Short mmCIF file of C-alpha atoms in Angstrom, two decimals:
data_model
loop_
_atom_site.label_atom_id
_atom_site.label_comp_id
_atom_site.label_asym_id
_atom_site.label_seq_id
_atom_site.Cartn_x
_atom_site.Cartn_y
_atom_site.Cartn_z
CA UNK A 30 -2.92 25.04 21.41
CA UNK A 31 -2.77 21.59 23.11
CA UNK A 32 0.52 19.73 24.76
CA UNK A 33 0.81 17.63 21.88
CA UNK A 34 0.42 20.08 18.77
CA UNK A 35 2.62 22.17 20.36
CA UNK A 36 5.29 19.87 20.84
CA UNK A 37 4.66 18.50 17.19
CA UNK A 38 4.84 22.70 16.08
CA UNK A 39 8.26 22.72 18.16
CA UNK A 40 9.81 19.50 16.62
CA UNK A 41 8.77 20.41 12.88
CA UNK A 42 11.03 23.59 13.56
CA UNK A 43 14.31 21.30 14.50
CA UNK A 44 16.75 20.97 11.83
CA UNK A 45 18.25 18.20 13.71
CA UNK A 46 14.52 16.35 14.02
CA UNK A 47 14.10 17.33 9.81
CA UNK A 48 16.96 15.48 8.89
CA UNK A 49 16.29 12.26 11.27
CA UNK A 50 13.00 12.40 9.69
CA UNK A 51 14.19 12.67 5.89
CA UNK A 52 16.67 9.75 6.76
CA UNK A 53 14.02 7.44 8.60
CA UNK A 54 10.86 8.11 6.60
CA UNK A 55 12.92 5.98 3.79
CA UNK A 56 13.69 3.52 6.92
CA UNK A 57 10.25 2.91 7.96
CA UNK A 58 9.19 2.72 4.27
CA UNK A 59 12.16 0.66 3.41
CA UNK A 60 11.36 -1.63 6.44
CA UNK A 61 7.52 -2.48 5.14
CA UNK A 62 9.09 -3.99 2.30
CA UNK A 63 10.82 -6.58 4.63
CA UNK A 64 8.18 -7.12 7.30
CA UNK A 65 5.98 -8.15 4.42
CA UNK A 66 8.20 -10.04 3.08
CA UNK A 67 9.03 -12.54 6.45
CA UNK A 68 5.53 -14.19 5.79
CA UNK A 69 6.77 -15.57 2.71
CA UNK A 70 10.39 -15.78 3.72
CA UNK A 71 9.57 -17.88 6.66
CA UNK A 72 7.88 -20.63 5.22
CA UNK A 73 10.75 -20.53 2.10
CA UNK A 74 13.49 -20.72 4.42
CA UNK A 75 13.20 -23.04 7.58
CA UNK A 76 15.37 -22.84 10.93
CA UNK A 77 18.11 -24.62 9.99
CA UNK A 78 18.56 -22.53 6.49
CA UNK A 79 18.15 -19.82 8.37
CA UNK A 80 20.96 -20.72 10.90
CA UNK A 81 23.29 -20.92 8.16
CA UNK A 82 22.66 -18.10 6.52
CA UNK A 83 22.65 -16.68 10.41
CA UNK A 84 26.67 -17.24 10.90
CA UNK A 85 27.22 -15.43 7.68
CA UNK A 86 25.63 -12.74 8.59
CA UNK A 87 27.52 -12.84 12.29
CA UNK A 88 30.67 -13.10 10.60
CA UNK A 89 30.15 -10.61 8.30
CA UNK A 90 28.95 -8.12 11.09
CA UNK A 91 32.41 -8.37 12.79
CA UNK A 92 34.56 -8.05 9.18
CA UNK A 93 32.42 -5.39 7.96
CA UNK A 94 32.89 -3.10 11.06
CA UNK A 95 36.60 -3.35 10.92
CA UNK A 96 37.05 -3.09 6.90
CA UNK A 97 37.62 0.78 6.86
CA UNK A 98 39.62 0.56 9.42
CA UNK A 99 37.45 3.42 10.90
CA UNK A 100 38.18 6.12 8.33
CA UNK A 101 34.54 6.19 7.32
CA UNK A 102 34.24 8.29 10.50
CA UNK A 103 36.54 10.64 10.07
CA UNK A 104 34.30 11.67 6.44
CA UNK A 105 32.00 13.10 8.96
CA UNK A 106 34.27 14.92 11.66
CA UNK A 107 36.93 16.74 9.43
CA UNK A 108 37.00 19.81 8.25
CA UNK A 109 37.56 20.32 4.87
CA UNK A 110 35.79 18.60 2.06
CA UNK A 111 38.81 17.58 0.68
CA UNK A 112 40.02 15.92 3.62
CA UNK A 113 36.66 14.30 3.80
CA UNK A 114 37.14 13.17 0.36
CA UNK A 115 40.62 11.84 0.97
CA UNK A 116 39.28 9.61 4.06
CA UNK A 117 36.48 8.12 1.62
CA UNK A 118 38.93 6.85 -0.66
CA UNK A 119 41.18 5.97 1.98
CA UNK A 120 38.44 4.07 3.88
CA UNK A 121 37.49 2.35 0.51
CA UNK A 122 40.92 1.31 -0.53
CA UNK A 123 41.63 -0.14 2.68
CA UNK A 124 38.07 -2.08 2.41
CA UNK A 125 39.68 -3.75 -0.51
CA UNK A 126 43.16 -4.58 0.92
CA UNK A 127 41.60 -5.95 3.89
CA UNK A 128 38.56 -8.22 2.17
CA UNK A 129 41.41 -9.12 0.12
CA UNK A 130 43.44 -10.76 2.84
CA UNK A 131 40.45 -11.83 4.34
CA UNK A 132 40.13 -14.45 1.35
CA UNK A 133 43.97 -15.18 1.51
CA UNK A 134 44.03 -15.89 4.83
CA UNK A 135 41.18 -18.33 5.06
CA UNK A 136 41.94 -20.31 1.67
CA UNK A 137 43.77 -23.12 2.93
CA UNK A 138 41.25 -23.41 6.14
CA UNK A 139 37.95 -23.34 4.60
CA UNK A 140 37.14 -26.77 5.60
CA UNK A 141 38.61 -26.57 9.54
CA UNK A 142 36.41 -23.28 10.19
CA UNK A 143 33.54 -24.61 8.30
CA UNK A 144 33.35 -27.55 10.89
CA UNK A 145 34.44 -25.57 13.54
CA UNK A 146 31.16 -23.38 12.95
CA UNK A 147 29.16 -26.75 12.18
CA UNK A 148 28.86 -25.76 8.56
CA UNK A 149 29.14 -28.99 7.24
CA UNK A 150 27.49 -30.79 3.79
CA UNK A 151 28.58 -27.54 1.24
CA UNK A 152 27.39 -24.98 3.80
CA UNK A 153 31.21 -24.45 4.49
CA UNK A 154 31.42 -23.10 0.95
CA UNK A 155 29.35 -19.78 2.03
CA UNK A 156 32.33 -18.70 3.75
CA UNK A 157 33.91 -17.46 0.32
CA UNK A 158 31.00 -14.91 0.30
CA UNK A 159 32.71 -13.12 3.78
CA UNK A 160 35.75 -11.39 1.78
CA UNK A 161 33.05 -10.31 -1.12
CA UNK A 162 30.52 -9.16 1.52
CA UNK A 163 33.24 -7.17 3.92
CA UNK A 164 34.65 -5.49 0.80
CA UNK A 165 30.90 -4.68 -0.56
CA UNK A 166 29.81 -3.24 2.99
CA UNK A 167 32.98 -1.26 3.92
CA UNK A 168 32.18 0.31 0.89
CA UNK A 169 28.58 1.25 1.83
CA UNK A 170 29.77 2.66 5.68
CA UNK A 171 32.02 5.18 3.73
CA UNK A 172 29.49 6.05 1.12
CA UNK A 173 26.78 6.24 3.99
CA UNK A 174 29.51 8.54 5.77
CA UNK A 175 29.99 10.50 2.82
CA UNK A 176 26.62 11.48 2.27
CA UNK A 177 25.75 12.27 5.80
CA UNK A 178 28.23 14.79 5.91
CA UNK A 179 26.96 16.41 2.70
CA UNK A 180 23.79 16.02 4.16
CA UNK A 181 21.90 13.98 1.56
CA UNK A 182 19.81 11.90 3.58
CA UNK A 183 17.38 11.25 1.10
CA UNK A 184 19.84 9.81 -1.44
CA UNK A 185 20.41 7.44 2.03
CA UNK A 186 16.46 6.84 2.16
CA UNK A 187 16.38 6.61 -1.65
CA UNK A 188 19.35 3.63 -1.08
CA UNK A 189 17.64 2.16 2.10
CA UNK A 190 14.15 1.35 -0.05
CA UNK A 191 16.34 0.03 -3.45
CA UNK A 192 18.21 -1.96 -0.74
CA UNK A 193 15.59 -3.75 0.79
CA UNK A 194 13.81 -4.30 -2.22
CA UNK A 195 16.76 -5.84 -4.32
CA UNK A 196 17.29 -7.76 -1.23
CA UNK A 197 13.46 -9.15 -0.50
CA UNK A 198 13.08 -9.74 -4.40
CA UNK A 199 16.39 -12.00 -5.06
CA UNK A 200 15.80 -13.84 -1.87
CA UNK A 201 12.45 -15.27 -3.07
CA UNK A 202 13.31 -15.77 -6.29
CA UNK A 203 16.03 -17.78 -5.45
CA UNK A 204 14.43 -19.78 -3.18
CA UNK A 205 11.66 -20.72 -5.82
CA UNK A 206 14.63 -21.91 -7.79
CA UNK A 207 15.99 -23.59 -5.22
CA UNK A 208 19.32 -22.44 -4.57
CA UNK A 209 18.38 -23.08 -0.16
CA UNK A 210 20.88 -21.22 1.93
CA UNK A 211 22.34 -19.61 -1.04
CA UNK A 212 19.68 -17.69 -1.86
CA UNK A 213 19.50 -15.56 1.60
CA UNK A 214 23.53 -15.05 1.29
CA UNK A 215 22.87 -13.74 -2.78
CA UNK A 216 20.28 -11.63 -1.89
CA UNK A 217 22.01 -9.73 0.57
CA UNK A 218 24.87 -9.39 -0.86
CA UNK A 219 23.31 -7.81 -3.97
CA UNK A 220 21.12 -5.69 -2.37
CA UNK A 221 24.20 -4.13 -0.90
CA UNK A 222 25.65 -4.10 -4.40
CA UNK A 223 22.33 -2.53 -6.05
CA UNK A 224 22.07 0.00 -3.00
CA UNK A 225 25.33 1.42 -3.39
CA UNK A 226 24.70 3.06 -6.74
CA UNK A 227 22.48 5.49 -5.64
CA UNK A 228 24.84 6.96 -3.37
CA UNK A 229 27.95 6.88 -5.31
CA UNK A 230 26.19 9.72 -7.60
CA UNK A 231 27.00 12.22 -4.61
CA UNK A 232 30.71 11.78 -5.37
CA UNK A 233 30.21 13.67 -8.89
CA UNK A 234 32.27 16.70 -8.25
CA UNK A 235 33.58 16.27 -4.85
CA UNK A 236 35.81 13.12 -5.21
CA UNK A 237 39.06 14.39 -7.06
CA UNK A 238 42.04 12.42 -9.13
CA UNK A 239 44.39 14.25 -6.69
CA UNK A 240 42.66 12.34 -3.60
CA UNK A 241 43.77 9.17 -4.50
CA UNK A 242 47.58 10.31 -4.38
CA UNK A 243 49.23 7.98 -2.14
CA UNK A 244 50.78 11.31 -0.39
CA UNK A 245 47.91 12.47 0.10
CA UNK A 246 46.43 9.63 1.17
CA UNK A 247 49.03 9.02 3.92
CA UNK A 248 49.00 12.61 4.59
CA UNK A 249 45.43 12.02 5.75
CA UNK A 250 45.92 8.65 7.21
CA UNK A 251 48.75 10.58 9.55
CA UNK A 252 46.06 13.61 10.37
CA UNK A 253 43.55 11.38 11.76
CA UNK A 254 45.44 8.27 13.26
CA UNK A 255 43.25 8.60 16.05
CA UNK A 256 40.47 6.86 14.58
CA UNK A 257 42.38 3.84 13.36
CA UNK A 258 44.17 3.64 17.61
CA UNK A 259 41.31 4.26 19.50
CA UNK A 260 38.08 3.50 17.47
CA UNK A 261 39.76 0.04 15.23
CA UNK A 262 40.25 -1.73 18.70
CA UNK A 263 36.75 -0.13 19.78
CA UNK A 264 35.12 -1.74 16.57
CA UNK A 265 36.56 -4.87 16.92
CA UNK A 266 35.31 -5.36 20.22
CA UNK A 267 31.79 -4.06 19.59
CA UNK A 268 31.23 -6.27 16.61
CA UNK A 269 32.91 -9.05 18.36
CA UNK A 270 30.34 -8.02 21.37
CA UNK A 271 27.44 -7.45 18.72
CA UNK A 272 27.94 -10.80 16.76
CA UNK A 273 29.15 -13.30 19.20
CA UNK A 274 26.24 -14.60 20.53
CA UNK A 275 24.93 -15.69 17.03
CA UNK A 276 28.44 -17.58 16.49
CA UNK A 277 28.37 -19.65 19.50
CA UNK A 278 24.60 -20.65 19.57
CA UNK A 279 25.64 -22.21 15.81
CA UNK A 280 28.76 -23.70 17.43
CA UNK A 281 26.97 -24.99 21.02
CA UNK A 282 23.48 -24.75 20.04
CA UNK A 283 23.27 -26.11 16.51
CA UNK A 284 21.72 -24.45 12.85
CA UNK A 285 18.25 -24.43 14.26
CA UNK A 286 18.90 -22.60 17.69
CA UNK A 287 21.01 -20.25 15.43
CA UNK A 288 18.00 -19.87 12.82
CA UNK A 289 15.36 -19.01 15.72
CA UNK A 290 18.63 -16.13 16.81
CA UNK A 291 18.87 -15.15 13.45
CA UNK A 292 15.19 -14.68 12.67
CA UNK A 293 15.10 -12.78 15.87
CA UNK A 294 17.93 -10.56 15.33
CA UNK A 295 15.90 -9.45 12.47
CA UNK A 296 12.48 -8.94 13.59
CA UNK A 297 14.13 -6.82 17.14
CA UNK A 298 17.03 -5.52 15.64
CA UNK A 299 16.50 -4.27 11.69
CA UNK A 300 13.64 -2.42 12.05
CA UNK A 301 14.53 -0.08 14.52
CA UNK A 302 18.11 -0.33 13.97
CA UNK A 303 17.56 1.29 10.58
CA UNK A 304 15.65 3.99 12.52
CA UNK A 305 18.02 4.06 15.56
CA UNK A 306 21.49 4.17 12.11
CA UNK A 307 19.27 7.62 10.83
CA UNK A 308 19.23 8.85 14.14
CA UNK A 309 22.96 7.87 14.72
CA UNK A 310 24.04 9.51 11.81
CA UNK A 311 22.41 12.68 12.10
CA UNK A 312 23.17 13.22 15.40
CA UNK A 313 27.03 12.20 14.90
CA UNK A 314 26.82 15.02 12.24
CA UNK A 315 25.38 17.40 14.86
CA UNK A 316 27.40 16.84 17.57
CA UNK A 317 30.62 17.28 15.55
CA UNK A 318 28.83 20.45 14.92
CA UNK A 319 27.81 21.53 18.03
CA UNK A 320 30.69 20.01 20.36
CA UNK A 321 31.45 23.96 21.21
CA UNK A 322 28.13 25.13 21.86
CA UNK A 323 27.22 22.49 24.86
CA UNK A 324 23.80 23.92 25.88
CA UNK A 325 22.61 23.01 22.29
CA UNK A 326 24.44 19.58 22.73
CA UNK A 327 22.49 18.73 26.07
CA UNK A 328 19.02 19.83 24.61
CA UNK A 329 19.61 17.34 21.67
CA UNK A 330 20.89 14.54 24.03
CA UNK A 331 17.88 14.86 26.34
CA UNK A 332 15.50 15.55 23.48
CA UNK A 333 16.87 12.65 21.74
CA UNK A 334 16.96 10.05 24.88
CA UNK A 335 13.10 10.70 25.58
CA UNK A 336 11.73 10.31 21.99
CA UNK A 337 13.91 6.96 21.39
CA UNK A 338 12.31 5.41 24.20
CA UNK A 339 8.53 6.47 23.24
CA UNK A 340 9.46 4.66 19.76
CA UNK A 341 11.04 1.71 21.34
CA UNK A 342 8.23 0.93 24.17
CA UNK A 343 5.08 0.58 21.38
CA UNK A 344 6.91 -2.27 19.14
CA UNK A 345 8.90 -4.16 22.30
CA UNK A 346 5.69 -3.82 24.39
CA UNK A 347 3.54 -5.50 21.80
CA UNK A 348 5.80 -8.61 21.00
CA UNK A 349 6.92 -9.07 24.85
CA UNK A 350 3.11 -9.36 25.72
CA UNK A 351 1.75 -11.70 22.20
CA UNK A 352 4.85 -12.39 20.72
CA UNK A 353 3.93 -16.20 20.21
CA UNK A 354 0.85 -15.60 18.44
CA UNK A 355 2.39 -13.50 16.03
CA UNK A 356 5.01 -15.33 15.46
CA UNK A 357 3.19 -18.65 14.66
CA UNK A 358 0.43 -16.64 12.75
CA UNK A 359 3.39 -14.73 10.66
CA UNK A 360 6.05 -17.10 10.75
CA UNK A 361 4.34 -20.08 10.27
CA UNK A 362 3.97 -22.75 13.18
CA UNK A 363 7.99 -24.38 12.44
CA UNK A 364 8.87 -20.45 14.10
CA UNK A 365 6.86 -21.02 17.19
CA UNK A 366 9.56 -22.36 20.07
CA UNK A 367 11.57 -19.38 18.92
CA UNK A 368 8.87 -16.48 20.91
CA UNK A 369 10.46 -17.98 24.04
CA UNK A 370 13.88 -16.99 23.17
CA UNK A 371 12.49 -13.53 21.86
CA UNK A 372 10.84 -12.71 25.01
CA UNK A 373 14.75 -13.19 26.75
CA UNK A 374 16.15 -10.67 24.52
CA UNK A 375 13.70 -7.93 24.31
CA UNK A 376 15.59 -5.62 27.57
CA UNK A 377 18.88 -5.59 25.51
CA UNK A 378 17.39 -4.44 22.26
CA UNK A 379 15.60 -1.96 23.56
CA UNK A 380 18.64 -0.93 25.72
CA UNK A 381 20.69 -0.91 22.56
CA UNK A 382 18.11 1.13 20.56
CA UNK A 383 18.10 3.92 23.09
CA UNK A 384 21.58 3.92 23.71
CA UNK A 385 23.68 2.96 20.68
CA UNK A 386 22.63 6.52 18.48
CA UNK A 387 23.78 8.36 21.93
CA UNK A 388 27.17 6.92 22.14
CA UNK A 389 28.28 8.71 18.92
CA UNK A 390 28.43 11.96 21.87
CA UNK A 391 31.89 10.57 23.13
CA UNK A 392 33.16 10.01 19.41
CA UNK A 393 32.55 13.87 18.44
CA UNK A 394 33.75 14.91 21.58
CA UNK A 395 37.03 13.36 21.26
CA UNK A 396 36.70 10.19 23.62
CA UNK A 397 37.81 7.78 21.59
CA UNK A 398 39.55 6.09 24.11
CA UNK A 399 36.88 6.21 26.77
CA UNK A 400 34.89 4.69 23.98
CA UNK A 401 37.65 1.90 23.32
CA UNK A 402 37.63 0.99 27.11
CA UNK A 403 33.91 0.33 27.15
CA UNK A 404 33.78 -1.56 24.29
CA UNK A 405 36.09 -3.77 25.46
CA UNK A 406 34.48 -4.11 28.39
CA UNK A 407 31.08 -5.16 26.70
CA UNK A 408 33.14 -7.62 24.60
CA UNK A 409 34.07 -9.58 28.18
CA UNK A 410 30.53 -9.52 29.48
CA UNK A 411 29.56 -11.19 26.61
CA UNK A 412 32.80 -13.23 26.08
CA UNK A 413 32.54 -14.32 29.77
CA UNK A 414 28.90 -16.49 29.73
CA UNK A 415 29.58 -17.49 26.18
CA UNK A 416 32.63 -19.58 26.65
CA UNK A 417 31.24 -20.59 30.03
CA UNK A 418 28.62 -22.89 28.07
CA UNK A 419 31.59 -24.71 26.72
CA UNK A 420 32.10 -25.71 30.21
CA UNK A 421 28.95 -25.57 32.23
CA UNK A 422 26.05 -27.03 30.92
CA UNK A 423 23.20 -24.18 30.03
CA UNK A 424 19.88 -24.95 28.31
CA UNK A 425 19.62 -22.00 25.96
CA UNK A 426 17.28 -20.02 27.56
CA UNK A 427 19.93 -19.64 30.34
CA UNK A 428 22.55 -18.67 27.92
CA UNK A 429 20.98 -16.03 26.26
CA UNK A 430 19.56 -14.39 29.85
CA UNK A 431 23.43 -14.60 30.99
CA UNK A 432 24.96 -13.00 28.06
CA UNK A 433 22.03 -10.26 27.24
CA UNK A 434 21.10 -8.89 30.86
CA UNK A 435 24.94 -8.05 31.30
CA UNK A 436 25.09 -6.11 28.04
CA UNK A 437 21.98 -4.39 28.62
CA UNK A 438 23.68 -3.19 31.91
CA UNK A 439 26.64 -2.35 30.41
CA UNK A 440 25.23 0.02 27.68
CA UNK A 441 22.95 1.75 30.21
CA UNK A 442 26.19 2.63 31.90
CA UNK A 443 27.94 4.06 29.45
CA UNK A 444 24.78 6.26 28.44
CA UNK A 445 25.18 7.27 31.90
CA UNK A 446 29.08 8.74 31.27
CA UNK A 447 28.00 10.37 27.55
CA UNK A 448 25.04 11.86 29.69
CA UNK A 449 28.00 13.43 32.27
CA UNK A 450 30.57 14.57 29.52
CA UNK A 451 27.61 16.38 27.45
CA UNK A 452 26.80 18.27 31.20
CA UNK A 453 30.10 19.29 31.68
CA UNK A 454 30.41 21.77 28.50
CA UNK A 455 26.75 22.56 28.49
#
């Protein structure tokens, strides 16, 4: 038997390598939809549309993270059902309560943060769609949560493709009837709505009446307090970290700048992030499982490390080396200035695909505040060279290099202290 069928033999055996593949074979089909679609999308929505809808989607990225108040993690890591039930609606509830102040809080100042983003001419208007959004993706962490730990990851896949396609379907329609910016901010907010459905069918039988008790709903709130200390602080930080970068090229840069970011947040980041969420997921699930058998652990870890970065190299290595032709062929020639920027950002995302699904190792076992520190530390590095072009002058080339190269660094080091902690029980 050769190397390679061997190794294939060998990783058809894994449970752990099953259930990646069950969750990401609905990805990568989920994902073709999309891809497709950004031929058409491209030419329906220019730059500057695109840079619009591109500070929603930064904004939401940050409210979204913090909406469950990090509950939905807790679904996964207890252990009882029960409990795990409890956090759900806990982590739901409190995506409600805290979309709902959301829209409170920014009523009277829609018109200051529009121009302080440069949203100007009705774009301000999309900002209304941030408390809907957060509420409508807090939602779909927990449910995501709540499956994985059930292990359902084809209900997930089965969600992923009806997603996408909802998504990819109401975007183009609703640029044909020309609703502009609109239409990219509708169609993702309904393919959240639309995906969600699927997955709420797993709560048949497993979500009680007695769950959403207030008692018992403080009961469990009290039980696993740690998430909400260590990991809230951690999550605003990382999607502060995450999304800045989009929010100050719209504020320094301008909508077009922030439509070629936008564009390629989608083209480096979705596809594999879907793949690199499955593999997140699963292995969260696994290491909460295996946190007291630490040989296990380390085979995972290592096994895990080495196949990310043979996915990673193919796609990165083929848009570093033509990425302008593509794009221009693809895109259409109005995305063309935008492969210089891509070629800037390709270390960090392919940093952040290796590394981000590896992280969940300090979360299952128990170093939330470890985890806490370091995302606050990636938060400065990116904090630091972003309000530095507020003050120095950088053409935005030199912006992105100083805020990306840093984070890059700083997630490589923090794969290096998982690495250590999974040694030490192995």
């Amino acid at each position: 038997m050769s190397f390679v069928a061997s190794k294939i033999k060998s990783l058809r055996k894994n449970q752990f390598f099953k259930n990646v593949a069950v969750l990401s074979s609905g990805t990568a089909a989920a994902q073709l939809i999309p891809i497709a679609a950004m031929y058409i999308l491209g030419r329906l929505y220019g730059p500057e549309l695109q840079g619009v809808y591109g500070i929603y989607v930064s904004i939401t990225g940050i409210t979204q993270q913090i909406a469950c108040f990090r509950y939905d993690y807790a679904i996964v890591v207890v252990d009882s059902d029960e409990e795990a039930g409890g956090a759900f609606v806990l982590s739901a509830s409190l995506s409600a309560l805290f979309s709902a102040v959301i829209g409170l809080a920014m009523w009277p100042f829609i018109s200051n943060v529009g121009a302080a983003l440069k949203l100007t001419g009705g774009a301000e208007y999309t900002l209304w769609m941030v408390p809907l959004t957060t509420f409508i993706c807090g939602l779909t962490n927990a449910l995501n949560y709540f499956n994985v730990r059930f292990e359902k990851y084809k209900v997930i896949s089965i969600s992923n493709i009806i997603r996408v396609s909802v998504m990819v379907v109401a975007q183009i329609g609703l640029a044909f009837l020309g609703f502009g910016y609109w239409g990219l901010i509708i169609g993702q907010f309904l393919s959240f709505l639309f995906g969600n459905l699927r997955m709420l069918m797993t709560l048949k039988g497993r979500v009680h009446r007695s769950m959403f008790h207030l008692s018992f709903l403080k009961q469990v709130a009290r039980k696993n307090m740690v998430y909400p200390k260590y990991m809230l602080p951690s999550a605003i930080a990382n999607s502060f970290a995450m999304n800045m970068m989009g929010v100050f090229t719209q504020m320094n840069y301008g909508a077009v700048m922030n439509g070629y970011y936008s564009l390629i947040n989608r083209i480096l980041g979705q596809p594999l992030q879907l793949i690199s969420n499955a593999v997140s997921q699963v292995f969260l699930q696994g290491a909460s499982a295996d946190k007291h058998n630490g040989k296990k652990l380390s085979k995972t870890f290592s096994t895990v490390t080495k196949w990310l970065i043979i996915i990673s190299v193919f796609p990165f290595g083929i848009l570093l080396l033509w990425g302008e032709p593509i794009i221009s062929r693809f895109l259409g020639e109005q995305w063309r200035p935008m492969a210089e920027y891509l070629r800037y950002l390709i270390p960090l995302f392919m940093v952040r695909f290796v590394v981000m699904p590896l992280t969940n190792t300090a979360i299952a076992l128990g170093r939330q505040k470890a985890t806490m520190v370091w995302q606050f530390f990636l938060l400065a590095v990116v904090l630091i060279p972003s309000l530095l072009t507020m003050v120095i002058p950088m053409t935005y080339a030199q912006y992105l290099l100083a805020a990306s190269l840093p984070m890059a660094a700083a997630y490589l080091i923090f794969y290096r202290f998982c690495q250590k902690i999974v040694k030490s029980i192995a």
